Amino acid sequence: MSTIDWTQRAASQKLDGRSVINGERVDAVDGQTFAKHSPIDNRLLGPVVRGQAADIDLAVRAARAAFEDRRWAGKAPAVRKKILQRFADKILAAKEELALLETLDMGKPIQYSLSVDVPSTARCIAWYAEAVDKIYDEIAPTPDSALALITREAMGVIGAIVPWNYPMIMAAWKLGPALAAGNSVVLKPSEKSPYTALRLAELAVEAGIPPGVFNVVPGYGHEAGEALAMHMEVDAIGFTGSTRVGRRMYEYAGKSNLKRVYNELGGKSAFVVFEDFADLQRAARTVAGSMFFNQGESCNAPSRVLVQASVADEFAKLVAAEAPKYAPGDPLNPSTELGALVDETQLRTVLSYIDAGHQEGAQVLAGGKQARAETGGYYVEPTVFAGVNNGMKIAREEIFGPVMGIIKFDTEAEGIALANNSTYGLQASVWSDNINRAHRVARALRAGTVHVNQYDEDDITVPFGGYKQSGNGRDKSLHAFEKYTELKTTWIRID
Ligand code: NAD
């Protein structure tokens, strides 16, 4: 555990909310800002640029100019690798500053900003850096009279629009493959968590990424976000956020230049426990840990817990006993497990879902209330509902807070059908000691990632993304390069 006094450090932390365009900090063209507060205690963090179409246009032009003169795309992959590795090193060297910014900005516990968010961000950038000079293109099996090369080329200007729940990691999942492949990027962080993205852009320039290649413009979704997604000089949008806004991305593309749209959207992931799984305690510990991590503000949180009827009551008791271990606390205290929700709107949303659970007849086994209101911040107790059925609002809609619902089922077929009965398909898990059942159910679950007898494994090496309305395209792994490159065929005649 760190011995740093984070509260004291927070008091002297410098915060700069200006855009980074063409390698420089700049104010908004029209000088507008918005006031950013911390969800920890509602303290004012500072003014942040309220980017508009004019700011986005400057950033996109800078990115386009950088792409056209090939100051980045034209460098040998091994050179881009070295520079991006330096960028990753700089992220690690700024670990404490970035972790503090993330915690102040969106309320997650400092211990996790330090141990998860910063290292995962650096590893993501380093991993794509290391990959880029090891990937080969293809030659097609054509007749002797010709040679057909199939190559991947950088796409151009990538617009990245990301949410506030893992601000740095979500940005890195776009930046890593997009920059390694030679593109330029304009990143629009969430208005609820702009600070780390802005610092990343400064560190990138210090590492040697040429000015203009990576630009960040903060602002609201319907202003800066829409302007970026509508821009005629943006070749692709890498979006992570809600399904509601993900739909808009297709509209913007349709109304502008048919830019490619890659959406990583919401989830309502099923955690399916069968009676033949012996270690119920481990399953209960795992579901609580995964559900309450990051205050439940995770797209892949296992919020629908489906348990076979014969063990459902025992399982519910075990989970309810885990919940108090995640008592909300001061995010700046290094021992806190569960921090603040991102803002008052999110607090109201989560409390209204808890209300809906009561109204529809589910029973609260743990939590269910707002906490730490005296701090001025936004906290909710980890909450476990039992007696949920899959038709209830709390089982159908993404809550994005520390609230799980336990649903009973009888047969394997019913468990699978309930798990798949969702508009989402991001992740799912199956818990069984029967190897045939584990494989059978894993195959039947309609989700981008299926976990068997665990929920914690995660690595940059594997794709991440959803079926159905959880999105298209995949972040992470070598597959992410497919999103930010165009496939070119070159025919060469051989006489
Ligand atoms: P959101 O959709 O409200 O906002 C996401 C981003 O889009 C923000 O930067 C926002 O400013 C911008 N935006 C909002 N309206 C816009 C518009 N009209 N035009 C352009 N941009 C706009 O989502 P959020 O509340 O920030 O994040 C939570 C959501 O993100 C959840 O649904 C969660 O499941 C999802 N998420 C998905 C993944 C994944 O990989 N599948 C990962 C993390 C979060």
XYZ file of C-alpha atoms and ligand atoms in Angstrom:
539
model
C 0.000 0.000 0.000
C 1.322 3.423 -0.886
C 2.421 5.750 1.920
C 1.751 8.916 -0.055
C -0.665 11.417 1.472
C -2.945 11.719 -1.540
C -5.235 14.278 0.046
C -2.315 16.605 0.544
C -1.050 15.959 -2.969
C -4.485 16.584 -4.422
C -4.498 20.038 -2.848
C -1.386 21.044 -4.807
C -2.097 19.117 -8.040
C -1.923 21.354 -11.117
C -4.828 20.894 -13.510
C -4.773 22.210 -17.057
C -8.028 21.921 -18.989
C -6.837 23.428 -22.267
C -6.887 21.457 -25.521
C -3.738 19.980 -27.012
C -3.645 20.766 -30.742
C -0.567 20.487 -32.912
C 1.507 19.720 -29.828
C 0.484 22.864 -27.950
C -1.879 23.770 -25.169
C -4.568 26.098 -26.488
C -7.752 27.756 -25.288
C -11.024 27.315 -27.125
C -11.386 29.437 -30.263
C -14.318 31.254 -28.671
C -12.681 31.191 -25.219
C -15.474 29.135 -23.630
C -14.881 26.763 -20.738
C -16.985 24.682 -18.401
C -16.401 24.107 -14.683
C -15.252 20.586 -13.814
C -15.958 19.337 -10.290
C -14.655 16.234 -8.539
C -17.226 13.579 -7.625
C -15.232 12.877 -4.452
C -16.594 15.961 -2.664
C -17.779 18.245 -5.449
C -14.662 20.416 -5.167
C -13.954 22.591 -8.196
C -11.082 21.172 -10.245
C -10.939 23.992 -12.744
C -12.096 25.344 -16.053
C -11.945 22.961 -18.999
C -12.119 23.934 -22.664
C -15.645 23.629 -24.006
C -14.637 22.551 -27.500
C -16.914 23.400 -30.445
C -16.849 22.719 -34.173
C -14.128 25.365 -34.682
C -11.792 23.686 -32.174
C -12.448 20.245 -33.624
C -11.795 21.631 -37.078
C -8.399 22.992 -36.016
C -7.477 19.646 -34.478
C -8.652 17.633 -37.488
C -6.754 19.921 -39.869
C -3.608 19.493 -37.761
C -4.104 15.732 -37.792
C -4.758 15.701 -41.551
C -1.659 17.802 -42.275
C 0.445 15.452 -40.154
C -0.920 12.460 -42.022
C -0.490 13.979 -45.490
C 3.146 14.986 -45.022
C 3.867 11.544 -43.568
C 5.788 12.909 -40.577
C 4.503 9.881 -38.653
C 3.018 7.402 -41.149
C 6.220 7.685 -43.205
C 8.488 6.596 -40.371
C 9.688 2.999 -40.433
C 7.611 0.770 -38.154
C 10.706 0.165 -36.020
C 11.028 3.929 -35.491
C 7.360 4.348 -34.538
C 7.890 1.435 -32.198
C 10.758 3.151 -30.374
C 8.859 6.415 -29.993
C 5.712 4.698 -28.736
C 7.773 2.665 -26.283
C 9.141 5.957 -24.971
C 5.563 7.211 -24.687
C 4.677 4.127 -22.602
C 7.738 4.720 -20.394
C 6.693 8.323 -19.837
C 3.226 7.189 -18.808
C 4.770 4.889 -16.215
C 7.133 7.610 -15.035
C 4.119 9.909 -14.495
C 2.246 7.141 -12.714
C 1.400 9.002 -9.524
C 0.328 12.189 -11.255
C -1.883 10.369 -13.773
C -3.423 8.147 -11.093
C -4.272 11.163 -8.962
C -5.809 13.015 -11.917
C -7.948 9.982 -12.772
C -9.171 9.581 -9.196
C -9.934 13.276 -8.726
C -11.685 13.431 -12.078
C -14.004 10.435 -11.905
C -13.847 9.109 -8.339
C -12.262 5.655 -8.575
C -10.094 4.506 -5.645
C -6.500 5.703 -5.899
C -5.160 2.190 -5.260
C -6.774 1.018 -8.513
C -5.846 4.078 -10.565
C -2.274 3.222 -9.548
C -2.362 -0.551 -9.898
C -4.750 -0.947 -12.849
C -5.431 2.172 -14.908
C -1.924 3.565 -15.330
C -0.090 0.250 -15.918
C -2.788 -1.037 -18.312
C -2.575 2.174 -20.307
C 1.202 1.946 -20.588
C 1.092 -1.762 -21.414
C -1.452 -1.170 -24.164
C 0.682 1.492 -25.858
C 3.854 -0.610 -25.456
C 2.163 -3.770 -26.755
C 1.030 -2.170 -30.027
C 4.431 -0.508 -30.348
C 6.157 -3.873 -30.047
C 3.750 -5.518 -32.494
C 4.048 -3.049 -35.319
C 7.404 -4.155 -36.725
C 6.462 -7.834 -36.573
C 3.397 -7.879 -38.771
C 3.695 -8.953 -42.414
C 1.309 -8.435 -45.309
C 0.101 -11.050 -47.812
C 0.661 -12.203 -51.372
C -2.334 -13.784 -53.082
C -2.083 -17.220 -54.821
C -2.554 -15.786 -58.332
C -1.325 -17.228 -61.706
C 2.296 -16.662 -62.878
C 1.272 -13.723 -65.060
C 0.699 -11.439 -62.111
C 1.580 -10.666 -58.561
C -1.144 -9.468 -56.187
C -0.069 -7.785 -52.976
C -2.556 -7.452 -50.152
C -1.381 -4.742 -47.812
C -2.726 -2.806 -44.866
C -2.259 0.942 -44.902
C -2.910 3.544 -42.253
C -6.398 4.939 -42.729
C -5.725 8.633 -42.090
C -7.383 10.648 -39.319
C -9.042 8.674 -36.550
C -11.589 10.321 -34.262
C -11.695 8.713 -30.829
C -14.638 9.419 -28.531
C -14.392 7.780 -25.116
C -16.318 7.520 -21.832
C -15.427 8.393 -18.259
C -15.352 5.014 -16.525
C -11.776 4.067 -17.518
C -10.754 7.323 -19.195
C -7.100 6.477 -19.849
C -7.536 2.805 -20.670
C -10.381 3.455 -23.123
C -8.276 6.139 -24.809
C -5.276 3.782 -24.966
C -7.321 1.015 -26.602
C -7.911 3.412 -29.527
C -4.539 5.190 -29.452
C -2.364 2.071 -29.305
C -3.401 0.454 -32.602
C -4.299 3.720 -34.364
C -0.938 5.402 -33.690
C 1.166 2.269 -34.146
C -0.394 1.782 -37.591
C 0.642 5.328 -38.574
C -2.626 7.254 -38.264
C -3.217 10.667 -36.736
C -5.755 10.904 -33.923
C -8.160 13.480 -32.526
C -9.389 12.335 -29.122
C -12.524 13.737 -27.461
C -12.539 12.596 -23.832
C -15.719 12.611 -21.783
C -16.646 15.979 -20.324
C -16.776 14.102 -17.020
C -13.103 13.007 -17.145
C -10.924 15.166 -19.423
C -7.685 15.568 -17.467
C -5.683 12.400 -18.064
C -6.298 12.448 -21.833
C -4.860 15.963 -21.976
C -1.767 14.911 -20.016
C -1.317 11.871 -22.261
C -1.156 14.176 -25.293
C 1.601 16.237 -23.651
C 3.573 13.109 -22.739
C 3.226 11.866 -26.319
C 4.851 15.022 -27.654
C 7.641 14.764 -25.043
C 8.217 11.178 -26.179
C 8.772 12.329 -29.764
C 5.407 11.758 -31.433
C 5.380 14.649 -33.907
C 3.020 17.559 -33.181
C -0.356 17.171 -34.902
C -0.325 13.377 -34.753
C -2.201 13.127 -31.462
C -4.594 15.941 -30.520
C -7.102 16.191 -27.672
C -10.118 18.499 -27.586
C -12.342 18.295 -24.501
C -15.990 19.300 -24.547
C -19.534 18.018 -24.504
C -20.781 15.146 -26.631
C -23.430 17.099 -28.519
C -20.890 19.828 -29.336
C -17.268 18.625 -29.690
C -18.279 14.954 -30.020
C -20.829 15.569 -32.735
C -18.480 17.904 -34.614
C -15.784 15.219 -34.637
C -18.137 12.447 -35.755
C -19.579 14.693 -38.495
C -16.215 15.966 -39.776
C -15.616 15.272 -43.470
C -11.858 14.812 -42.932
C -12.185 12.114 -40.278
C -11.793 8.645 -41.786
C -12.997 6.504 -38.887
C -14.559 6.902 -35.470
C -13.499 4.658 -32.610
C -16.326 5.139 -30.125
C -16.755 3.715 -26.632
C -19.849 4.698 -24.718
C -23.548 4.064 -24.410
C -25.642 2.209 -26.955
C -27.825 5.321 -27.224
C -24.931 7.465 -28.452
C -23.436 4.579 -30.461
C -26.550 4.705 -32.654
C -25.871 8.378 -33.318
C -22.397 7.512 -34.616
C -23.955 5.659 -37.558
C -26.251 8.624 -38.236
C -23.317 11.034 -38.243
C -21.387 8.781 -40.608
C -24.416 8.500 -42.897
C -24.917 12.261 -42.931
C -21.243 13.071 -43.564
C -18.592 11.031 -45.361
C -19.550 7.422 -44.480
C -16.558 7.245 -42.190
C -16.022 3.831 -40.636
C -17.739 3.465 -37.272
C -16.461 1.115 -34.580
C -18.655 1.010 -31.505
C -17.893 -0.469 -28.094
C -21.140 -0.082 -26.200
C -23.042 -1.101 -23.103
C -23.633 -4.464 -21.486
C -25.797 -6.471 -19.115
C -23.535 -9.445 -18.703
C -24.831 -12.758 -17.376
C -22.992 -14.740 -14.702
C -24.481 -18.260 -14.867
C -23.911 -20.546 -11.861
C -24.870 -24.243 -12.058
C -25.548 -26.456 -9.062
C -22.677 -28.754 -10.061
C -20.108 -26.051 -9.332
C -18.706 -27.030 -5.938
C -16.908 -23.895 -4.764
C -19.858 -21.525 -4.477
C -17.868 -19.324 -2.122
C -15.314 -18.622 -4.858
C -18.034 -17.862 -7.384
C -19.690 -15.480 -4.908
C -16.396 -13.735 -4.162
C -15.710 -13.380 -7.860
C -19.094 -11.954 -8.818
C -18.961 -9.419 -5.983
C -15.392 -8.403 -6.868
C -16.173 -8.004 -10.570
C -19.518 -6.303 -10.025
C -18.387 -3.782 -7.445
C -14.994 -3.024 -9.003
C -14.937 0.553 -10.319
C -18.235 1.262 -8.443
C -20.009 -1.010 -10.896
C -19.217 1.484 -13.647
C -17.826 -1.191 -15.977
C -19.370 -2.109 -19.316
C -18.655 -5.785 -18.597
C -19.908 -5.815 -14.984
C -21.694 -9.150 -14.310
C -24.943 -7.477 -13.299
C -27.307 -10.368 -14.132
C -26.484 -13.255 -11.825
C -28.355 -16.387 -12.945
C -28.242 -19.181 -10.373
C -29.684 -22.678 -10.575
C -32.615 -22.884 -8.161
C -31.233 -25.606 -5.862
C -28.251 -23.430 -4.860
C -29.724 -19.974 -5.436
C -30.588 -19.108 -1.825
C -27.245 -20.259 -0.503
C -25.455 -18.352 -3.255
C -27.438 -15.187 -2.578
C -26.435 -15.361 1.109
C -22.783 -15.746 0.192
C -22.888 -12.774 -2.185
C -24.733 -10.610 0.325
C -21.994 -11.387 2.866
C -19.359 -10.164 0.373
C -21.030 -6.814 -0.307
C -20.026 -4.996 2.920
C -16.353 -5.575 2.037
C -16.917 -2.953 -0.659
C -18.135 -0.177 1.612
C -17.874 3.209 -0.119
C -14.943 5.267 1.100
C -12.772 8.276 0.302
C -11.159 7.508 -3.090
C -7.972 9.261 -1.934
C -7.579 6.847 0.983
C -5.312 4.030 -0.282
C -7.369 1.305 1.410
C -10.707 2.296 -0.152
C -12.271 -0.429 -2.349
C -15.282 1.424 -3.734
C -15.140 5.095 -4.608
C -17.523 7.785 -5.820
C -19.916 7.573 -8.754
C -18.912 9.964 -11.490
C -21.454 12.730 -10.833
C -24.820 13.636 -9.410
C -26.684 12.559 -12.557
C -25.171 9.094 -12.277
C -26.020 8.966 -8.569
C -29.668 9.842 -9.340
C -29.801 7.256 -12.127
C -28.460 4.482 -9.899
C -30.811 5.386 -7.024
C -33.764 5.427 -9.421
C -32.890 1.885 -10.579
C -32.724 0.757 -6.947
C -36.179 2.287 -6.546
C -37.424 0.460 -9.638
C -36.114 -2.820 -8.184
C -38.200 -2.249 -5.034
C -41.252 -1.243 -7.071
C -41.104 -4.379 -9.192
C -40.886 -6.605 -6.135
C -37.219 -7.605 -5.908
C -35.723 -7.880 -2.397
C -32.618 -6.037 -1.241
C -30.204 -8.409 0.501
C -27.432 -5.835 0.915
C -26.957 -2.100 0.447
C -29.578 -0.131 -1.421
C -28.826 3.341 -0.114
C -26.875 6.465 -0.845
C -23.771 6.852 1.352
C -21.347 9.572 2.477
C -23.735 12.359 1.425
C -22.100 14.629 4.034
C -18.933 14.745 1.876
C -20.769 16.502 -0.944
C -19.705 13.582 -3.192
C -21.756 10.825 -4.867
C -21.664 7.395 -3.235
C -23.950 4.359 -3.244
C -23.682 1.194 -1.158
C -22.920 -2.044 -2.991
C -26.368 -3.462 -3.579
C -27.588 -7.034 -4.054
C -31.140 -7.750 -5.183
C -32.628 -11.246 -5.006
C -35.980 -12.400 -6.382
C -35.278 -10.669 -9.688
C -36.802 -11.884 -12.919
C -35.322 -11.238 -16.306
C -38.183 -9.004 -17.386
C -37.618 -6.424 -14.667
C -36.113 -3.070 -15.530
C -33.082 -3.770 -13.314
C -32.416 -6.946 -15.319
C -32.902 -5.401 -18.757
C -31.209 -2.023 -18.571
C -27.610 -1.148 -17.901
C -27.467 0.521 -14.459
C -23.761 1.386 -14.469
C -23.535 1.407 -10.692
C -22.875 -1.111 -7.887
C -26.164 -3.000 -8.241
C -26.590 -6.683 -9.111
C -29.710 -8.801 -9.471
C -29.945 -12.516 -8.707
C -32.282 -14.501 -10.964
C -33.189 -18.186 -10.436
C -33.426 -20.779 -13.191
C -34.143 -24.519 -13.274
C -32.652 -26.274 -16.311
C -29.520 -25.723 -18.381
C -31.641 -24.762 -21.375
C -33.491 -22.176 -19.311
C -30.224 -20.747 -17.967
C -28.870 -20.319 -21.499
C -32.115 -18.826 -22.784
C -32.247 -16.273 -19.956
C -28.590 -15.374 -20.363
C -29.134 -14.741 -24.070
C -32.393 -12.881 -23.553
C -30.859 -9.411 -23.583
C -30.320 -6.746 -26.209
C -26.683 -6.737 -25.101
C -23.970 -9.340 -25.696
C -20.725 -8.029 -24.255
C -19.608 -10.729 -21.806
C -20.979 -13.780 -20.000
C -19.685 -16.480 -17.725
C -20.519 -20.064 -16.916
C -19.700 -21.802 -13.640
C -19.768 -25.606 -13.737
C -17.509 -28.510 -12.713
C -18.879 -30.601 -15.584
C -16.498 -30.137 -18.498
C -19.109 -30.994 -21.105
C -21.615 -28.554 -19.683
C -18.985 -25.812 -19.373
C -18.080 -26.152 -23.067
C -21.673 -26.592 -24.190
C -22.898 -23.497 -22.383
C -19.852 -21.423 -23.344
C -20.636 -22.158 -26.997
C -24.305 -21.306 -26.593
C -23.764 -17.921 -24.901
C -24.100 -15.033 -27.355
C -21.373 -12.719 -26.103
C -18.053 -11.363 -27.342
C -16.229 -12.840 -24.352
C -17.257 -15.892 -22.328
C -15.526 -16.737 -19.039
C -15.512 -20.253 -17.622
C -15.187 -20.662 -13.838
C -13.666 -17.198 -13.455
C -14.427 -13.615 -14.437
C -11.134 -11.821 -13.829
C -8.875 -12.843 -16.666
C -8.049 -9.966 -18.963
C -5.118 -9.152 -21.159
C -4.243 -6.818 -24.014
C -3.569 -9.947 -26.139
C -7.272 -10.865 -26.449
C -10.068 -9.075 -28.340
C -12.684 -7.149 -26.351
C -16.080 -6.235 -27.732
C -19.666 -7.210 -28.083
C -22.317 -9.120 -29.958
C -25.707 -7.532 -30.654
C -26.231 -4.002 -29.317
C -22.973 -4.120 -27.345
C -21.194 -2.977 -30.475
C -19.094 -4.011 -33.449
C -15.381 -4.164 -34.082
C -12.985 -5.241 -31.365
C -10.611 -3.326 -29.151
C -7.329 -4.923 -28.007
C -5.269 -7.709 -29.620
C -3.915 -7.641 -33.177
C -7.515 -7.595 -34.444
C -7.785 -3.929 -33.439
C -5.408 -3.043 -36.307
C -8.192 -4.059 -38.696
C -10.200 -1.044 -37.573
C -7.581 1.588 -38.242
C -6.111 0.308 -41.507
C -7.453 -0.020 -45.051
C -6.897 -3.203 -47.013
C -5.268 -2.520 -50.387
C -4.829 -4.859 -53.330
C -2.012 -4.063 -55.763
C -1.928 -6.049 -59.026
C 1.436 -6.211 -60.795
C 1.699 -7.730 -64.268
C 4.660 -10.029 -64.879
C 5.693 -10.445 -68.553
P -21.943 8.241 -23.342
O -22.407 7.491 -24.532
O -22.866 9.165 -22.662
O -20.665 9.120 -23.708
C -19.505 8.562 -24.297
C -18.768 9.640 -25.047
O -19.600 10.094 -26.114
C -18.433 10.876 -24.207
O -17.180 11.376 -24.607
C -19.532 11.840 -24.591
O -19.185 13.195 -24.443
C -19.742 11.496 -26.054
N -21.056 11.852 -26.580
C -22.235 11.939 -25.901
N -23.222 12.328 -26.730
C -22.675 12.499 -27.950
C -23.185 12.890 -29.215
N -24.466 13.208 -29.392
N -22.331 12.945 -30.256
C -21.035 12.629 -30.101
N -20.484 12.250 -28.939
C -21.300 12.183 -27.861
O -21.379 7.134 -22.349
P -20.741 7.343 -20.914
O -21.834 7.614 -19.949
O -19.597 8.292 -20.985
O -20.093 5.894 -20.656
C -20.801 4.840 -20.169
C -21.152 3.878 -21.292
O -19.963 3.411 -21.922
C -21.829 2.635 -20.757
O -22.928 2.314 -21.565
C -20.743 1.559 -20.878
O -21.233 0.269 -20.970
C -20.024 1.990 -22.092
N -18.695 1.386 -22.138
C -18.451 0.385 -23.040
C -17.194 -0.234 -23.091
C -16.908 -1.319 -24.083
O -15.724 -1.582 -24.341
N -17.895 -1.978 -24.665
C -16.186 0.194 -22.236
C -16.463 1.221 -21.323
C -17.726 1.805 -21.296
